[in-house]
Amino acid sequence: MVQLIALVFAGIFVFFGGIVLSRASEVHERYTTIEELEESDDGPIEPGRETTISGPVSVFEPATPGRNPADLNAGAAPALWAWRVRQKEDTGGQGGSRWRTVDGELAVGEFAIDHNWDRVRVDAAMLEAGRDDGVTDPFDSSQCYLGEPAEDVYLGELGPVNRFLERTGLASEDGVLSDVEVTVSVGSKTNMPDKYQATVVRDGDELLVRGELTETADGYVLRGTEETPLVIAAGDLEQQRDRVRSEVRMRRIVGGVLVALGAFVAIVGIL
C-alpha cells in the first residue's frame, strides 16, 4: 500500500514536471524566433522568398477593435491594436493566486512599411492571436512579439496595501510577491480589480514584419503562408529575448526538479 501511494505521488510529480518542460520548449521556440528576427538584415528585398522588413508604419485603414475596455483613442491612426483584460483568481490551497487572461483581441488595419526606399504593403489576414485557457491573448502568440504591454491600467480601485505593493513592483505580474494579495477572495475570484493591458502600433511607429514577399501590379506585398507564417514584432527585441530566455531557464529548472523529485519518491517507495 505504501509503495502504491509513493508511486502515485511520483507519477503526479513527473506529470506536472513534464507539463512544465513542455511549456519550456514552446517558450524556447519564441526565443529562437526573436533571435532570428534580431539577426535579420536590411538588405535589398527580393520577391518570391521569405523576407524580413522593418521601418515606420503608414496606415491606410486604421485598426478598430470590436471592444475597447479602456479609452486609448488619442494619437495617430493605429495599424495594430492588441489588448487583453487580466483577472486575478484564487488558485485554491494555501491562499495562492495568479493572473489569467479573461478577454482579449487583436485588431489589425491595412498598412504598409517604408523599408529603405521601398513601401511594402502588409497583408495581415493570417495573423493570429495566442490563447490563455482558450481566451484570446495577443501577447501569447507565436506570430506577435510585442513585449510587455505598453498600457497597464486597473479597471477599478486598489486597496492601500495592494497599491503600495504594486507601486514598489513587489506585487506586479513578474514581482516576487505576485501571488500575494492582501484582500478577501470571493469564490475563485479575488477582490483585486481586473487590469487592462494593451499595445497600440500607430502610424509612424517602427514595426518589423517577416513573411513571404510577392510583387503585384500595385507594388510589393508581404503576407503569411502555411509554410511561412506572418510574424510581427514591435518594441525592444533584445529586452524581449532576455526576458524569454529567463523564463525558459526557470521553467526548465522547475520542470527538472519536479521530474527528479518524482523519480526520487518512486525509488524510495520501491525500496
Coordinates of C-alpha atoms in Angstrom, one line a residue:
M1 CA 0.0 0.0 0.0
V2 CA 2.8 2.4 0.9
Q3 CA 4.6 1.6 -2.4
L4 CA 1.4 2.3 -4.3
I5 CA 0.9 5.7 -2.7
A6 CA 4.5 6.6 -3.3
L7 CA 4.2 5.6 -7.0
V8 CA 1.0 7.7 -7.3
F9 CA 2.8 10.8 -5.9
A10 CA 5.8 10.1 -8.1
G11 CA 3.6 10.0 -11.1
I12 CA 2.0 13.3 -10.1
F13 CA 5.4 15.0 -9.8
V14 CA 6.5 13.6 -13.1
F15 CA 3.3 14.5 -14.8
F16 CA 3.4 18.2 -13.8
G17 CA 7.2 18.3 -14.4
G18 CA 6.5 17.1 -18.0
I19 CA 3.9 19.8 -18.5
V20 CA 6.3 22.5 -17.3
L21 CA 9.1 21.2 -19.5
S22 CA 6.8 21.0 -22.5
R23 CA 5.8 24.7 -22.0
A24 CA 9.5 25.5 -21.7
S25 CA 10.0 24.0 -25.2
E26 CA 7.2 26.2 -26.5
V27 CA 8.7 29.3 -24.9
H28 CA 12.1 28.3 -26.3
E29 CA 10.6 28.4 -29.8
R30 CA 9.6 32.0 -29.2
Y31 CA 13.2 32.7 -28.1
T32 CA 14.6 31.2 -31.3
T33 CA 12.2 33.3 -33.4
I34 CA 13.2 36.5 -31.6
E35 CA 16.9 35.7 -32.2
E36 CA 16.2 35.2 -35.9
L37 CA 14.3 38.5 -36.1
E38 CA 17.2 40.2 -34.4
E39 CA 19.7 38.8 -36.9
S40 CA 17.7 39.9 -39.9
D41 CA 19.4 42.4 -42.2
D42 CA 18.1 45.5 -44.0
G43 CA 19.4 44.5 -47.5
P44 CA 17.6 44.8 -50.7
I45 CA 14.3 42.8 -50.9
E46 CA 13.6 40.1 -53.4
P47 CA 10.1 38.8 -54.3
G48 CA 9.4 35.1 -54.1
R49 CA 11.1 34.3 -50.8
E50 CA 10.9 34.7 -47.0
T51 CA 11.7 38.3 -46.2
T52 CA 12.0 40.4 -43.1
I53 CA 11.4 44.1 -43.4
S54 CA 11.4 46.9 -40.8
G55 CA 10.6 50.6 -40.8
P56 CA 7.9 53.2 -40.0
V57 CA 4.3 52.3 -40.5
S58 CA 1.9 54.0 -42.9
V59 CA -1.7 53.3 -42.1
F60 CA -4.3 53.2 -44.9
E61 CA -7.2 51.8 -42.9
P62 CA -7.0 52.0 -39.1
A63 CA -7.4 49.0 -36.8
T64 CA -10.7 49.1 -35.0
P65 CA -11.2 46.8 -32.0
G66 CA -14.6 45.4 -31.6
R67 CA -14.4 46.1 -27.8
N68 CA -12.4 48.7 -26.0
P69 CA -12.5 48.4 -22.2
A70 CA -10.2 51.5 -21.8
D71 CA -10.2 54.7 -23.8
L72 CA -6.9 54.8 -25.8
N73 CA -8.2 56.5 -28.9
A74 CA -5.9 59.5 -28.6
G75 CA -3.0 59.6 -31.1
A76 CA -2.3 58.7 -34.7
A77 CA -4.2 56.0 -36.6
P78 CA -3.5 52.5 -35.2
A79 CA -2.1 49.9 -37.6
L80 CA -2.4 47.2 -34.9
W81 CA -4.2 47.2 -31.6
A82 CA -3.5 44.3 -29.2
W83 CA -5.3 44.3 -25.8
R84 CA -6.3 41.9 -23.1
V85 CA -8.0 42.0 -19.7
R86 CA -6.3 40.2 -16.9
Q87 CA -8.0 38.9 -13.8
K88 CA -6.5 37.7 -10.5
E89 CA -8.1 34.5 -9.3
D90 CA -7.6 32.3 -6.3
T91 CA -5.9 29.1 -7.3
G92 CA -7.0 27.4 -4.1
G93 CA -4.8 25.9 -1.5
Q94 CA -2.7 28.0 0.9
G95 CA -4.2 31.2 -0.5
G96 CA -2.3 31.2 -3.8
S97 CA -3.5 33.3 -6.7
R98 CA -2.5 34.0 -10.3
W99 CA -3.2 36.4 -13.1
R100 CA -5.0 35.0 -16.1
T101 CA -6.5 36.4 -19.3
V102 CA -10.3 36.6 -19.4
D103 CA -10.8 38.7 -22.5
G104 CA -8.7 40.0 -25.4
E105 CA -8.5 40.9 -29.0
L106 CA -6.0 41.5 -31.8
A107 CA -7.3 44.2 -34.3
V108 CA -5.3 44.8 -37.4
G109 CA -5.8 47.5 -40.0
E110 CA -4.5 48.0 -43.5
F111 CA -0.9 49.3 -43.5
A112 CA 2.4 49.4 -45.2
I113 CA 6.0 49.6 -44.0
D114 CA 8.5 52.0 -45.5
H115 CA 11.6 49.8 -45.8
N116 CA 14.6 51.6 -47.1
W117 CA 13.4 53.0 -50.4
D118 CA 10.5 50.6 -50.8
R119 CA 6.9 50.8 -49.5
V120 CA 5.7 47.3 -48.7
R121 CA 2.1 46.6 -48.0
V122 CA 1.4 44.1 -45.2
D123 CA -1.4 41.6 -45.6
A124 CA -2.1 40.6 -42.0
A125 CA -5.2 38.5 -42.7
M126 CA -3.5 35.3 -41.5
L127 CA -2.2 37.0 -38.3
E128 CA -3.4 35.0 -35.3
A129 CA -3.6 35.9 -31.6
G130 CA -2.5 33.5 -28.9
R131 CA -4.6 31.7 -26.3
D132 CA -4.7 31.6 -22.5
D133 CA -7.1 28.9 -21.2
G134 CA -8.9 29.2 -24.5
V135 CA -9.3 33.0 -24.3
T136 CA -7.7 35.3 -27.0
D137 CA -4.4 36.7 -25.8
P138 CA -2.4 38.5 -28.4
F139 CA 0.6 38.7 -26.1
D140 CA 0.9 35.0 -26.1
S141 CA 1.0 34.5 -29.8
S142 CA 3.6 32.6 -31.9
Q143 CA 3.1 35.4 -34.6
C144 CA 3.1 38.5 -32.4
Y145 CA 6.2 39.7 -30.5
L146 CA 5.0 42.8 -28.7
G147 CA 7.0 42.6 -25.4
E148 CA 5.4 43.9 -22.3
P149 CA 2.1 45.8 -22.8
A150 CA 2.7 49.5 -23.3
E151 CA -0.5 50.3 -21.3
D152 CA -1.2 48.6 -18.0
V153 CA -4.2 50.1 -16.0
Y154 CA -6.5 48.8 -13.4
L155 CA -10.2 48.8 -14.1
G156 CA -11.0 49.7 -10.5
E157 CA -9.5 50.9 -7.3
L158 CA -6.7 49.2 -5.4
G159 CA -6.7 49.0 -1.6
P160 CA -4.0 50.9 0.2
V161 CA -1.7 47.9 0.9
N162 CA -2.0 46.4 -2.6
R163 CA -1.4 49.9 -4.0
F164 CA 1.9 50.1 -2.1
L165 CA 2.9 46.6 -3.3
E166 CA 2.1 47.5 -6.9
R167 CA 3.9 50.8 -6.9
T168 CA 7.1 49.2 -5.5
G169 CA 6.9 46.4 -8.1
L170 CA 6.6 43.7 -5.5
A171 CA 3.2 42.6 -6.5
S172 CA 3.4 43.1 -10.2
E173 CA 2.9 40.1 -12.5
D174 CA 6.7 39.5 -12.5
G175 CA 7.3 40.6 -8.9
V176 CA 8.4 38.4 -6.1
L177 CA 5.0 38.9 -4.4
S178 CA 2.9 38.5 -7.5
D179 CA 0.9 35.7 -5.8
V180 CA 0.2 37.7 -2.7
E181 CA -3.0 39.8 -2.3
V182 CA -4.0 41.5 0.9
T183 CA -7.7 41.4 0.3
V184 CA -10.5 39.0 0.7
S185 CA -11.3 36.5 -2.1
V186 CA -14.9 35.7 -3.0
G187 CA -15.2 32.2 -4.5
S188 CA -12.5 31.7 -7.2
K189 CA -12.2 35.5 -8.0
T190 CA -10.3 37.8 -5.7
N191 CA -11.1 41.4 -4.9
M192 CA -8.1 42.7 -6.8
P193 CA -9.6 44.7 -9.7
D194 CA -9.1 43.5 -13.3
K195 CA -6.4 45.2 -15.3
Y196 CA -6.4 46.3 -19.0
Q197 CA -3.2 45.8 -20.9
A198 CA -2.6 47.0 -24.5
T199 CA -0.1 47.8 -27.1
V200 CA -1.1 50.0 -30.0
V201 CA 1.2 50.4 -33.0
R202 CA 0.3 53.7 -34.7
D203 CA 1.1 55.5 -37.9
G204 CA 4.8 56.4 -37.9
D205 CA 5.8 53.8 -35.3
E206 CA 8.5 51.3 -36.1
L207 CA 7.5 47.7 -36.9
L208 CA 9.3 44.6 -38.0
V209 CA 7.5 42.0 -40.1
R210 CA 8.5 38.7 -41.6
G211 CA 6.6 36.8 -44.3
E212 CA 6.7 35.8 -48.0
L213 CA 7.2 38.7 -50.3
T214 CA 5.3 39.0 -53.6
E215 CA 5.2 41.6 -56.3
T216 CA 1.8 42.8 -57.6
A217 CA 0.6 45.4 -60.0
D218 CA 0.2 47.7 -57.0
G219 CA 3.7 47.0 -55.6
Y220 CA 5.2 44.7 -53.0
V221 CA 3.1 42.8 -50.6
L222 CA 4.3 40.8 -47.6
R223 CA 1.9 38.1 -46.5
G224 CA 1.8 34.9 -44.5
T225 CA 1.5 31.4 -45.9
E226 CA 1.3 27.9 -44.4
E227 CA 5.0 27.4 -45.0
T228 CA 6.0 31.0 -43.9
P229 CA 3.6 32.3 -41.2
L230 CA 3.5 36.1 -40.9
V231 CA 5.4 37.3 -37.9
I232 CA 5.2 40.9 -36.4
A233 CA 7.4 42.4 -33.8
A234 CA 7.4 45.7 -32.0
G235 CA 9.4 47.2 -29.2
D236 CA 12.9 46.3 -27.9
L237 CA 13.7 42.8 -29.2
E238 CA 16.8 42.4 -27.1
Q239 CA 14.8 43.0 -24.0
Q240 CA 12.1 40.5 -25.1
R241 CA 14.8 38.0 -25.9
D242 CA 16.4 38.3 -22.4
R243 CA 13.0 38.0 -20.7
V244 CA 12.0 34.9 -22.7
R245 CA 15.4 33.3 -22.1
S246 CA 15.0 33.8 -18.3
E247 CA 11.5 32.2 -18.5
V248 CA 12.9 29.2 -20.4
R249 CA 15.6 28.7 -17.8
M250 CA 13.2 28.9 -14.9
R251 CA 10.7 26.5 -16.4
R252 CA 13.5 24.0 -17.2
I253 CA 14.7 24.2 -13.6
V254 CA 11.3 23.8 -12.1
G255 CA 10.3 21.0 -14.5
G256 CA 13.6 19.2 -13.9
V257 CA 13.2 19.4 -10.2
L258 CA 9.7 18.0 -10.3
V259 CA 10.7 15.1 -12.6
A260 CA 13.7 14.4 -10.3
L261 CA 11.6 14.6 -7.2
G262 CA 9.1 12.1 -8.8
A263 CA 11.9 9.7 -9.6
F264 CA 13.3 10.0 -6.0
V265 CA 9.9 9.3 -4.5
A266 CA 9.4 6.3 -6.8
I267 CA 12.8 4.9 -5.8
V268 CA 12.2 5.4 -2.1
G269 CA 8.7 3.9 -2.4
I270 CA 10.0 0.8 -4.1
L271 CA 12.9 0.3 -1.7

